[in-house]
Amino acid sequence: DSVHLGSDEVRGKCWNNTKINTFMAQHNISSYEKLFDYYVNRTKNQVDPQKRRVYWTNPDTNYLTFQEEDILQFWGTTPQLQASLKNYPKNKFIMSNYDYLYLDCGTGDYQGKQSWCDPYHTWLEIYDLEPSKYVKAEDLGRILGLESAIWSEMNDASTVINKVFPRSCTLAERGWSPAEHSYMSHYAIFVRLNAWRKRLLNQRGIQVQPVSTGYCERNPENCFAF
């Protein structure tokens, strides 16, 4: 069993008040980064020792210290992953790199402006993510898996299904498949994904958005190279 303790996107300037600054002086904590690290390590003692702790990590928080058994969920860009693996050489990782696996990217922000992360990540782009292209061979065993993410700022029950499916189905197959296999053509991927979409729609009544056009569903050989 595991428990996720977050530890992400803390704004140090929010701590700039008399009470916190006094606490820092009393405990010989010289910066807000060290205060953040103090907090993260303090929470560890409040977790059942039988559970493994999971924390978010990205290049902005590489100053935090973790124990070897802690699992780190990485959300930076994919090319930045290897540096985090090097920074925490004993820890295992979950890949949630936002340049592939954040499913709300490219759909705008709460003010109707450009999304902070672009572009929208398509099912084919997600399928093309192969961890071994970004992780050294000796570190691949430290990657526990991949997890896509969708955040609540611009989503509710009416949007989640269409934003998650069928793209998360693509990730599931990619994550459980070898780096190279005999059914990786765009044609074969589309046929499998479209069949799965129809099962969700027709057999389970889940209103999943189309993978491609109706024409391509009927004539995949004309839309995707074998």
mmCIF file of N, CA and C in Angstrom, residues 54-173:
data_model
loop_
_atom_site.group_PDB
_atom_site.id
_atom_site.type_symbol
_atom_site.label_atom_id
_atom_site.label_comp_id
_atom_site.label_asym_id
_atom_site.label_seq_id
_atom_site.Cartn_x
_atom_site.Cartn_y
_atom_site.Cartn_z
ATOM 1 N N VAL A 54 4.491 8.507 -1.455
ATOM 2 C CA VAL A 54 4.655 8.991 -2.824
ATOM 3 C C VAL A 54 4.645 10.516 -2.778
ATOM 4 N N TYR A 55 5.557 11.140 -3.508
ATOM 5 C CA TYR A 55 5.653 12.598 -3.561
ATOM 6 C C TYR A 55 5.768 13.045 -5.014
ATOM 7 N N TRP A 56 5.200 14.226 -5.306
ATOM 8 C CA TRP A 56 5.453 14.847 -6.597
ATOM 9 C C TRP A 56 6.890 15.362 -6.636
ATOM 10 N N THR A 57 7.474 15.330 -7.830
ATOM 11 C CA THR A 57 8.785 15.947 -8.013
ATOM 12 C C THR A 57 8.891 16.520 -9.422
ATOM 13 N N ASN A 58 9.597 17.633 -9.537
ATOM 14 C CA ASN A 58 9.928 18.204 -10.838
ATOM 15 C C ASN A 58 11.207 19.017 -10.643
ATOM 16 N N PRO A 59 11.808 19.548 -11.708
ATOM 17 C CA PRO A 59 13.087 20.239 -11.543
ATOM 18 C C PRO A 59 13.059 21.405 -10.563
ATOM 19 N N ASP A 60 11.895 21.987 -10.318
ATOM 20 C CA ASP A 60 11.809 23.122 -9.402
ATOM 21 C C ASP A 60 11.963 22.720 -7.945
ATOM 22 N N THR A 61 11.813 21.441 -7.643
ATOM 23 C CA THR A 61 11.882 21.010 -6.244
ATOM 24 C C THR A 61 12.975 19.968 -6.011
ATOM 25 N N ASN A 62 14.007 19.997 -6.836
ATOM 26 C CA ASN A 62 15.090 19.031 -6.685
ATOM 27 C C ASN A 62 15.920 19.245 -5.425
ATOM 28 N N TYR A 63 15.631 20.303 -4.661
ATOM 29 C CA TYR A 63 16.334 20.536 -3.398
ATOM 30 C C TYR A 63 15.729 19.738 -2.247
ATOM 31 N N LEU A 64 14.540 19.165 -2.440
ATOM 32 C CA LEU A 64 13.917 18.382 -1.373
ATOM 33 C C LEU A 64 14.674 17.078 -1.157
ATOM 34 N N THR A 65 14.684 16.608 0.072
ATOM 35 C CA THR A 65 15.351 15.349 0.402
ATOM 36 C C THR A 65 14.307 14.278 0.681
ATOM 37 N N PHE A 66 14.570 13.083 0.205
ATOM 38 C CA PHE A 66 13.657 11.962 0.392
ATOM 39 C C PHE A 66 14.425 10.750 0.882
ATOM 40 N N GLN A 67 13.698 9.815 1.476
ATOM 41 C CA GLN A 67 14.300 8.551 1.852
ATOM 42 C C GLN A 67 14.268 7.604 0.659
ATOM 43 N N GLU A 68 15.139 6.605 0.671
ATOM 44 C CA GLU A 68 15.294 5.737 -0.486
ATOM 45 C C GLU A 68 14.008 5.005 -0.861
ATOM 46 N N GLU A 69 13.178 4.703 0.138
ATOM 47 C CA GLU A 69 11.959 3.955 -0.144
ATOM 48 C C GLU A 69 10.823 4.826 -0.666
ATOM 49 N N ASP A 70 10.990 6.133 -0.672
ATOM 50 C CA ASP A 70 9.955 7.026 -1.176
ATOM 51 C C ASP A 70 9.844 6.917 -2.698
ATOM 52 N N ILE A 71 8.616 6.952 -3.201
ATOM 53 C CA ILE A 71 8.363 6.926 -4.644
ATOM 54 C C ILE A 71 8.133 8.357 -5.111
ATOM 55 N N LEU A 72 8.764 8.731 -6.206
ATOM 56 C CA LEU A 72 8.666 10.095 -6.721
ATOM 57 C C LEU A 72 7.873 10.105 -8.030
ATOM 58 N N GLN A 73 6.834 10.920 -8.066
ATOM 59 C CA GLN A 73 6.013 11.045 -9.270
ATOM 60 C C GLN A 73 6.458 12.291 -10.022
ATOM 61 N N PHE A 74 7.059 12.077 -11.173
ATOM 62 C CA PHE A 74 7.699 13.145 -11.945
ATOM 63 C C PHE A 74 6.720 13.790 -12.896
ATOM 64 N N TRP A 75 6.644 15.147 -12.847
ATOM 65 C CA TRP A 75 5.732 15.838 -13.761
ATOM 66 C C TRP A 75 6.412 16.919 -14.613
ATOM 67 N N GLY A 76 7.721 16.955 -14.658
ATOM 68 C CA GLY A 76 8.400 17.895 -15.541
ATOM 69 C C GLY A 76 8.304 17.442 -16.986
ATOM 70 N N THR A 77 9.091 18.046 -17.867
ATOM 71 C CA THR A 77 9.096 17.604 -19.257
ATOM 72 C C THR A 77 9.911 16.320 -19.381
ATOM 73 N N THR A 78 9.613 15.550 -20.394
ATOM 74 C CA THR A 78 10.263 14.252 -20.556
ATOM 75 C C THR A 78 11.788 14.359 -20.627
ATOM 76 N N PRO A 79 12.370 15.330 -21.368
ATOM 77 C CA PRO A 79 13.837 15.419 -21.396
ATOM 78 C C PRO A 79 14.453 15.753 -20.039
ATOM 79 N N GLN A 80 13.662 16.291 -19.098
ATOM 80 C CA GLN A 80 14.188 16.627 -17.775
ATOM 81 C C GLN A 80 14.215 15.434 -16.820
ATOM 82 N N LEU A 81 13.595 14.339 -17.220
ATOM 83 C CA LEU A 81 13.457 13.202 -16.317
ATOM 84 C C LEU A 81 14.799 12.618 -15.898
ATOM 85 N N GLN A 82 15.730 12.475 -16.834
ATOM 86 C CA GLN A 82 16.996 11.841 -16.515
ATOM 87 C C GLN A 82 17.749 12.608 -15.431
ATOM 88 N N ALA A 83 17.661 13.942 -15.449
ATOM 89 C CA ALA A 83 18.333 14.741 -14.419
ATOM 90 C C ALA A 83 17.736 14.470 -13.045
ATOM 91 N N SER A 84 16.417 14.292 -12.972
ATOM 92 C CA SER A 84 15.792 13.981 -11.692
ATOM 93 C C SER A 84 16.176 12.579 -11.225
ATOM 94 N N LEU A 85 16.281 11.652 -12.148
ATOM 95 C CA LEU A 85 16.743 10.312 -11.790
ATOM 96 C C LEU A 85 18.158 10.356 -11.218
ATOM 97 N N LYS A 86 18.982 11.209 -11.789
ATOM 98 C CA LYS A 86 20.348 11.366 -11.299
ATOM 99 C C LYS A 86 20.366 12.041 -9.935
ATOM 100 N N ASN A 87 19.476 13.004 -9.749
ATOM 101 C CA ASN A 87 19.435 13.740 -8.487
ATOM 102 C C ASN A 87 18.965 12.862 -7.330
ATOM 103 N N TYR A 88 18.097 11.883 -7.645
ATOM 104 C CA TYR A 88 17.600 10.951 -6.633
ATOM 105 C C TYR A 88 17.937 9.522 -7.078
ATOM 106 N N PRO A 89 19.195 9.124 -6.959
ATOM 107 C CA PRO A 89 19.656 7.878 -7.575
ATOM 108 C C PRO A 89 19.135 6.601 -6.932
ATOM 109 N N LYS A 90 18.520 6.690 -5.755
ATOM 110 C CA LYS A 90 18.050 5.492 -5.063
ATOM 111 C C LYS A 90 16.536 5.307 -5.147
ATOM 112 N N ASN A 91 15.830 6.321 -5.634
ATOM 113 C CA ASN A 91 14.363 6.280 -5.597
ATOM 114 C C ASN A 91 13.763 5.711 -6.869
ATOM 115 N N LYS A 92 12.560 5.142 -6.730
ATOM 116 C CA LYS A 92 11.788 4.701 -7.885
ATOM 117 C C LYS A 92 10.833 5.825 -8.303
ATOM 118 N N PHE A 93 10.466 5.825 -9.584
ATOM 119 C CA PHE A 93 9.715 6.930 -10.162
ATOM 120 C C PHE A 93 8.440 6.456 -10.856
ATOM 121 N N ILE A 94 7.446 7.342 -10.867
ATOM 122 C CA ILE A 94 6.273 7.216 -11.718
ATOM 123 C C ILE A 94 6.340 8.360 -12.733
ATOM 124 N N MET A 95 6.185 8.066 -13.997
ATOM 125 C CA MET A 95 6.244 9.091 -15.027
ATOM 126 C C MET A 95 4.861 9.708 -15.245
ATOM 127 N N SER A 96 4.752 11.006 -15.011
ATOM 128 C CA SER A 96 3.552 11.776 -15.361
ATOM 129 C C SER A 96 3.993 13.048 -16.071
ATOM 130 N N ASN A 97 4.992 12.925 -16.916
ATOM 131 C CA ASN A 97 5.576 14.068 -17.606
ATOM 132 C C ASN A 97 4.503 14.820 -18.394
ATOM 133 N N TYR A 98 4.391 16.108 -18.103
ATOM 134 C CA TYR A 98 3.242 16.857 -18.617
ATOM 135 C C TYR A 98 3.266 17.080 -20.119
ATOM 136 N N ASP A 99 4.439 16.988 -20.749
ATOM 137 C CA ASP A 99 4.481 17.218 -22.188
ATOM 138 C C ASP A 99 3.922 16.038 -22.982
ATOM 139 N N TYR A 100 3.525 14.967 -22.311
ATOM 140 C CA TYR A 100 2.834 13.855 -22.945
ATOM 141 C C TYR A 100 1.553 13.463 -22.204
ATOM 142 N N LEU A 101 1.567 13.542 -20.879
ATOM 143 C CA LEU A 101 0.571 12.822 -20.088
ATOM 144 C C LEU A 101 -0.397 13.698 -19.309
ATOM 145 N N TYR A 102 -0.334 15.023 -19.470
ATOM 146 C CA TYR A 102 -1.352 15.875 -18.859
ATOM 147 C C TYR A 102 -2.491 16.035 -19.866
ATOM 148 N N LEU A 103 -3.629 15.440 -19.558
ATOM 149 C CA LEU A 103 -4.711 15.354 -20.530
ATOM 150 C C LEU A 103 -5.532 16.630 -20.656
ATOM 151 N N ASP A 104 -5.278 17.601 -19.794
ATOM 152 C CA ASP A 104 -5.993 18.875 -19.931
ATOM 153 C C ASP A 104 -5.154 19.945 -20.618
ATOM 154 N N CYS A 105 -3.984 19.603 -21.099
ATOM 155 C CA CYS A 105 -3.148 20.571 -21.810
ATOM 156 C C CYS A 105 -3.817 20.983 -23.123
ATOM 157 N N GLY A 106 -3.625 22.251 -23.471
ATOM 158 C CA GLY A 106 -4.095 22.731 -24.759
ATOM 159 C C GLY A 106 -5.567 23.062 -24.839
ATOM 160 N N THR A 107 -6.272 23.104 -23.692
ATOM 161 C CA THR A 107 -7.714 23.362 -23.737
ATOM 162 C C THR A 107 -8.091 24.673 -23.053
ATOM 163 N N GLY A 108 -7.126 25.543 -22.805
ATOM 164 C CA GLY A 108 -7.418 26.859 -22.257
ATOM 165 C C GLY A 108 -7.408 26.901 -20.745
ATOM 166 N N ASP A 109 -7.316 28.122 -20.181
ATOM 167 C CA ASP A 109 -7.308 28.279 -18.729
ATOM 168 C C ASP A 109 -8.642 28.835 -18.235
ATOM 169 N N TYR A 110 -8.723 29.117 -16.954
ATOM 170 C CA TYR A 110 -9.990 29.529 -16.354
ATOM 171 C C TYR A 110 -10.441 30.916 -16.801
ATOM 172 N N GLN A 111 -9.547 31.681 -17.420
ATOM 173 C CA GLN A 111 -9.900 32.993 -17.942
ATOM 174 C C GLN A 111 -10.154 32.967 -19.444
ATOM 175 N N GLY A 112 -10.180 31.777 -20.012
ATOM 176 C CA GLY A 112 -10.393 31.658 -21.448
ATOM 177 C C GLY A 112 -9.156 31.963 -22.259
ATOM 178 N N LYS A 113 -8.013 31.988 -21.592
ATOM 179 C CA LYS A 113 -6.753 32.276 -22.276
ATOM 180 C C LYS A 113 -6.016 30.979 -22.586
ATOM 181 N N GLN A 114 -4.826 31.125 -23.086
ATOM 182 C CA GLN A 114 -4.039 29.968 -23.487
ATOM 183 C C GLN A 114 -3.707 29.092 -22.290
ATOM 184 N N SER A 115 -3.775 27.793 -22.488
ATOM 185 C CA SER A 115 -3.409 26.851 -21.449
ATOM 186 C C SER A 115 -1.937 27.015 -21.087
ATOM 187 N N TRP A 116 -1.605 26.780 -19.803
ATOM 188 C CA TRP A 116 -0.195 26.908 -19.387
ATOM 189 C C TRP A 116 0.670 25.851 -20.045
ATOM 190 N N CYS A 117 0.060 24.743 -20.433
ATOM 191 C CA CYS A 117 0.824 23.683 -21.101
ATOM 192 C C CYS A 117 0.172 23.406 -22.452
ATOM 193 N N ASP A 118 0.952 23.469 -23.480
ATOM 194 C CA ASP A 118 0.484 23.229 -24.840
ATOM 195 C C ASP A 118 1.455 22.285 -25.535
ATOM 196 N N PRO A 119 1.028 21.614 -26.566
ATOM 197 C CA PRO A 119 -0.323 21.598 -27.120
ATOM 198 C C PRO A 119 -1.168 20.499 -26.493
ATOM 199 N N TYR A 120 -2.358 20.301 -27.047
ATOM 200 C CA TYR A 120 -3.197 19.158 -26.695
ATOM 201 C C TYR A 120 -2.463 17.882 -27.080
ATOM 202 N N HIS A 121 -2.476 16.891 -26.200
ATOM 203 C CA HIS A 121 -1.734 15.654 -26.458
ATOM 204 C C HIS A 121 -2.679 14.587 -27.026
ATOM 205 N N THR A 122 -2.479 14.234 -28.265
ATOM 206 C CA THR A 122 -3.375 13.307 -28.953
ATOM 207 C C THR A 122 -3.078 11.858 -28.569
ATOM 208 N N TRP A 123 -3.990 10.964 -28.951
ATOM 209 C CA TRP A 123 -3.807 9.546 -28.646
ATOM 210 C C TRP A 123 -2.546 8.987 -29.308
ATOM 211 N N LEU A 124 -2.242 9.458 -30.517
ATOM 212 C CA LEU A 124 -1.068 8.938 -31.209
ATOM 213 C C LEU A 124 0.212 9.477 -30.580
ATOM 214 N N GLU A 125 0.186 10.731 -30.175
ATOM 215 C CA GLU A 125 1.350 11.302 -29.508
ATOM 216 C C GLU A 125 1.640 10.543 -28.214
ATOM 217 N N ILE A 126 0.593 10.227 -27.456
ATOM 218 C CA ILE A 126 0.773 9.488 -26.213
ATOM 219 C C ILE A 126 1.336 8.103 -26.505
ATOM 220 N N TYR A 127 0.842 7.462 -27.566
ATOM 221 C CA TYR A 127 1.352 6.135 -27.898
ATOM 222 C C TYR A 127 2.826 6.178 -28.282
ATOM 223 N N ASP A 128 3.257 7.269 -28.846
ATOM 224 C CA ASP A 128 4.647 7.383 -29.285
ATOM 225 C C ASP A 128 5.622 7.596 -28.124
ATOM 226 N N LEU A 129 5.104 7.800 -26.914
ATOM 227 C CA LEU A 129 5.989 7.958 -25.767
ATOM 228 C C LEU A 129 6.629 6.618 -25.407
ATOM 229 N N GLU A 130 7.928 6.535 -25.516
ATOM 230 C CA GLU A 130 8.660 5.326 -25.144
ATOM 231 C C GLU A 130 9.719 5.706 -24.105
ATOM 232 N N PRO A 131 9.554 5.288 -22.847
ATOM 233 C CA PRO A 131 10.476 5.699 -21.781
ATOM 234 C C PRO A 131 11.947 5.419 -22.067
ATOM 235 N N SER A 132 12.232 4.319 -22.759
ATOM 236 C CA SER A 132 13.639 3.969 -22.990
ATOM 237 C C SER A 132 14.368 4.976 -23.871
ATOM 238 N N LYS A 133 13.617 5.857 -24.560
ATOM 239 C CA LYS A 133 14.251 6.896 -25.365
ATOM 240 C C LYS A 133 14.780 8.032 -24.489
ATOM 241 N N TYR A 134 14.295 8.118 -23.275
ATOM 242 C CA TYR A 134 14.647 9.236 -22.400
ATOM 243 C C TYR A 134 15.355 8.807 -21.122
ATOM 244 N N VAL A 135 15.340 7.518 -20.836
ATOM 245 C CA VAL A 135 15.906 7.014 -19.585
ATOM 246 C C VAL A 135 17.048 6.055 -19.913
ATOM 247 N N LYS A 136 18.162 6.226 -19.235
ATOM 248 C CA LYS A 136 19.298 5.336 -19.454
ATOM 249 C C LYS A 136 18.921 3.902 -19.079
ATOM 250 N N ALA A 137 19.535 2.960 -19.772
ATOM 251 C CA ALA A 137 19.190 1.552 -19.576
ATOM 252 C C ALA A 137 19.312 1.134 -18.123
ATOM 253 N N GLU A 138 20.330 1.633 -17.434
ATOM 254 C CA GLU A 138 20.545 1.229 -16.043
ATOM 255 C C GLU A 138 19.507 1.804 -15.092
ATOM 256 N N ASP A 139 18.738 2.797 -15.567
ATOM 257 C CA ASP A 139 17.720 3.415 -14.717
ATOM 258 C C ASP A 139 16.298 2.961 -15.037
ATOM 259 N N LEU A 140 16.112 2.209 -16.109
ATOM 260 C CA LEU A 140 14.762 1.824 -16.515
ATOM 261 C C LEU A 140 14.046 1.009 -15.441
ATOM 262 N N GLY A 141 14.790 0.209 -14.692
ATOM 263 C CA GLY A 141 14.192 -0.594 -13.646
ATOM 264 C C GLY A 141 13.636 0.226 -12.497
ATOM 265 N N ARG A 142 13.976 1.507 -12.465
ATOM 266 C CA ARG A 142 13.468 2.390 -11.416
ATOM 267 C C ARG A 142 12.164 3.071 -11.819
ATOM 268 N N ILE A 143 11.724 2.869 -13.049
ATOM 269 C CA ILE A 143 10.460 3.426 -13.506
ATOM 270 C C ILE A 143 9.364 2.409 -13.211
ATOM 271 N N LEU A 144 8.499 2.731 -12.254
ATOM 272 C CA LEU A 144 7.432 1.811 -11.864
ATOM 273 C C LEU A 144 6.303 1.778 -12.880
ATOM 274 N N GLY A 145 6.097 2.886 -13.578
ATOM 275 C CA GLY A 145 5.008 2.942 -14.535
ATOM 276 C C GLY A 145 4.730 4.365 -14.970
ATOM 277 N N LEU A 146 3.631 4.526 -15.705
ATOM 278 C CA LEU A 146 3.228 5.833 -16.225
ATOM 279 C C LEU A 146 1.802 6.117 -15.780
ATOM 280 N N GLU A 147 1.526 7.367 -15.479
ATOM 281 C CA GLU A 147 0.169 7.753 -15.081
ATOM 282 C C GLU A 147 -0.193 9.077 -15.736
ATOM 283 N N SER A 148 -1.308 9.076 -16.465
ATOM 284 C CA SER A 148 -1.795 10.326 -17.034
ATOM 285 C C SER A 148 -2.533 11.100 -15.954
ATOM 286 N N ALA A 149 -2.676 12.403 -16.167
ATOM 287 C CA ALA A 149 -3.311 13.260 -15.160
ATOM 288 C C ALA A 149 -4.266 14.238 -15.830
ATOM 289 N N ILE A 150 -5.360 14.510 -15.147
ATOM 290 C CA ILE A 150 -6.276 15.550 -15.588
ATOM 291 C C ILE A 150 -6.710 16.307 -14.338
ATOM 292 N N TRP A 151 -6.679 17.632 -14.412
ATOM 293 C CA TRP A 151 -6.877 18.451 -13.222
ATOM 294 C C TRP A 151 -8.237 19.136 -13.239
ATOM 295 N N SER A 152 -8.702 19.498 -12.065
ATOM 296 C CA SER A 152 -10.099 19.895 -11.895
ATOM 297 C C SER A 152 -10.396 21.353 -12.228
ATOM 298 N N GLU A 153 -9.351 22.178 -12.485
ATOM 299 C CA GLU A 153 -9.618 23.598 -12.723
ATOM 300 C C GLU A 153 -10.659 23.832 -13.808
ATOM 301 N N MET A 154 -10.570 23.077 -14.888
ATOM 302 C CA MET A 154 -11.451 23.282 -16.036
ATOM 303 C C MET A 154 -12.233 22.018 -16.385
ATOM 304 N N ASN A 155 -12.496 21.174 -15.393
ATOM 305 C CA ASN A 155 -13.176 19.913 -15.658
ATOM 306 C C ASN A 155 -14.198 19.610 -14.572
ATOM 307 N N ASP A 156 -15.251 18.915 -14.979
ATOM 308 C CA ASP A 156 -16.217 18.374 -14.036
ATOM 309 C C ASP A 156 -16.751 17.077 -14.624
ATOM 310 N N ALA A 157 -17.828 16.548 -14.060
ATOM 311 C CA ALA A 157 -18.337 15.252 -14.504
ATOM 312 C C ALA A 157 -18.741 15.248 -15.977
ATOM 313 N N SER A 158 -19.046 16.417 -16.530
ATOM 314 C CA SER A 158 -19.499 16.487 -17.920
ATOM 315 C C SER A 158 -18.352 16.433 -18.923
ATOM 316 N N THR A 159 -17.130 16.644 -18.480
ATOM 317 C CA THR A 159 -16.000 16.715 -19.413
ATOM 318 C C THR A 159 -14.968 15.611 -19.216
ATOM 319 N N VAL A 160 -14.913 15.025 -18.039
ATOM 320 C CA VAL A 160 -13.796 14.132 -17.721
ATOM 321 C C VAL A 160 -13.731 12.939 -18.656
ATOM 322 N N ILE A 161 -14.858 12.288 -18.918
ATOM 323 C CA ILE A 161 -14.825 11.063 -19.720
ATOM 324 C C ILE A 161 -14.238 11.329 -21.101
ATOM 325 N N ASN A 162 -14.710 12.380 -21.772
ATOM 326 C CA ASN A 162 -14.214 12.643 -23.119
ATOM 327 C C ASN A 162 -12.760 13.099 -23.127
ATOM 328 N N LYS A 163 -12.296 13.723 -22.053
ATOM 329 C CA LYS A 163 -10.898 14.150 -22.026
ATOM 330 C C LYS A 163 -9.963 13.001 -21.641
ATOM 331 N N VAL A 164 -10.488 12.057 -20.870
ATOM 332 C CA VAL A 164 -9.654 10.938 -20.427
ATOM 333 C C VAL A 164 -9.646 9.811 -21.453
ATOM 334 N N PHE A 165 -10.814 9.491 -21.998
ATOM 335 C CA PHE A 165 -10.911 8.399 -22.970
ATOM 336 C C PHE A 165 -11.095 8.968 -24.365
ATOM 337 N N PRO A 166 -10.512 8.358 -25.389
ATOM 338 C CA PRO A 166 -9.779 7.089 -25.335
ATOM 339 C C PRO A 166 -8.276 7.229 -25.105
ATOM 340 N N ARG A 167 -7.802 8.453 -24.791
ATOM 341 C CA ARG A 167 -6.351 8.645 -24.703
ATOM 342 C C ARG A 167 -5.704 7.814 -23.602
ATOM 343 N N SER A 168 -6.392 7.662 -22.468
ATOM 344 C CA SER A 168 -5.815 6.868 -21.393
ATOM 345 C C SER A 168 -5.717 5.393 -21.773
ATOM 346 N N CYS A 169 -6.618 4.936 -22.662
ATOM 347 C CA CYS A 169 -6.533 3.558 -23.162
ATOM 348 C C CYS A 169 -5.238 3.371 -23.958
ATOM 349 N N THR A 170 -4.883 4.400 -24.727
ATOM 350 C CA THR A 170 -3.635 4.354 -25.488
ATOM 351 C C THR A 170 -2.455 4.235 -24.544
ATOM 352 N N LEU A 171 -2.467 5.020 -23.479
ATOM 353 C CA LEU A 171 -1.370 4.971 -22.512
ATOM 354 C C LEU A 171 -1.280 3.604 -21.861
ATOM 355 N N ALA A 172 -2.416 3.008 -21.531
ATOM 356 C CA ALA A 172 -2.400 1.697 -20.891
ATOM 357 C C ALA A 172 -1.713 0.664 -21.777
ATOM 358 N N GLU A 173 -2.042 0.671 -23.069
ATOM 359 C CA GLU A 173 -1.390 -0.289 -23.959
ATOM 360 C C GLU A 173 0.087 0.022 -24.113
#
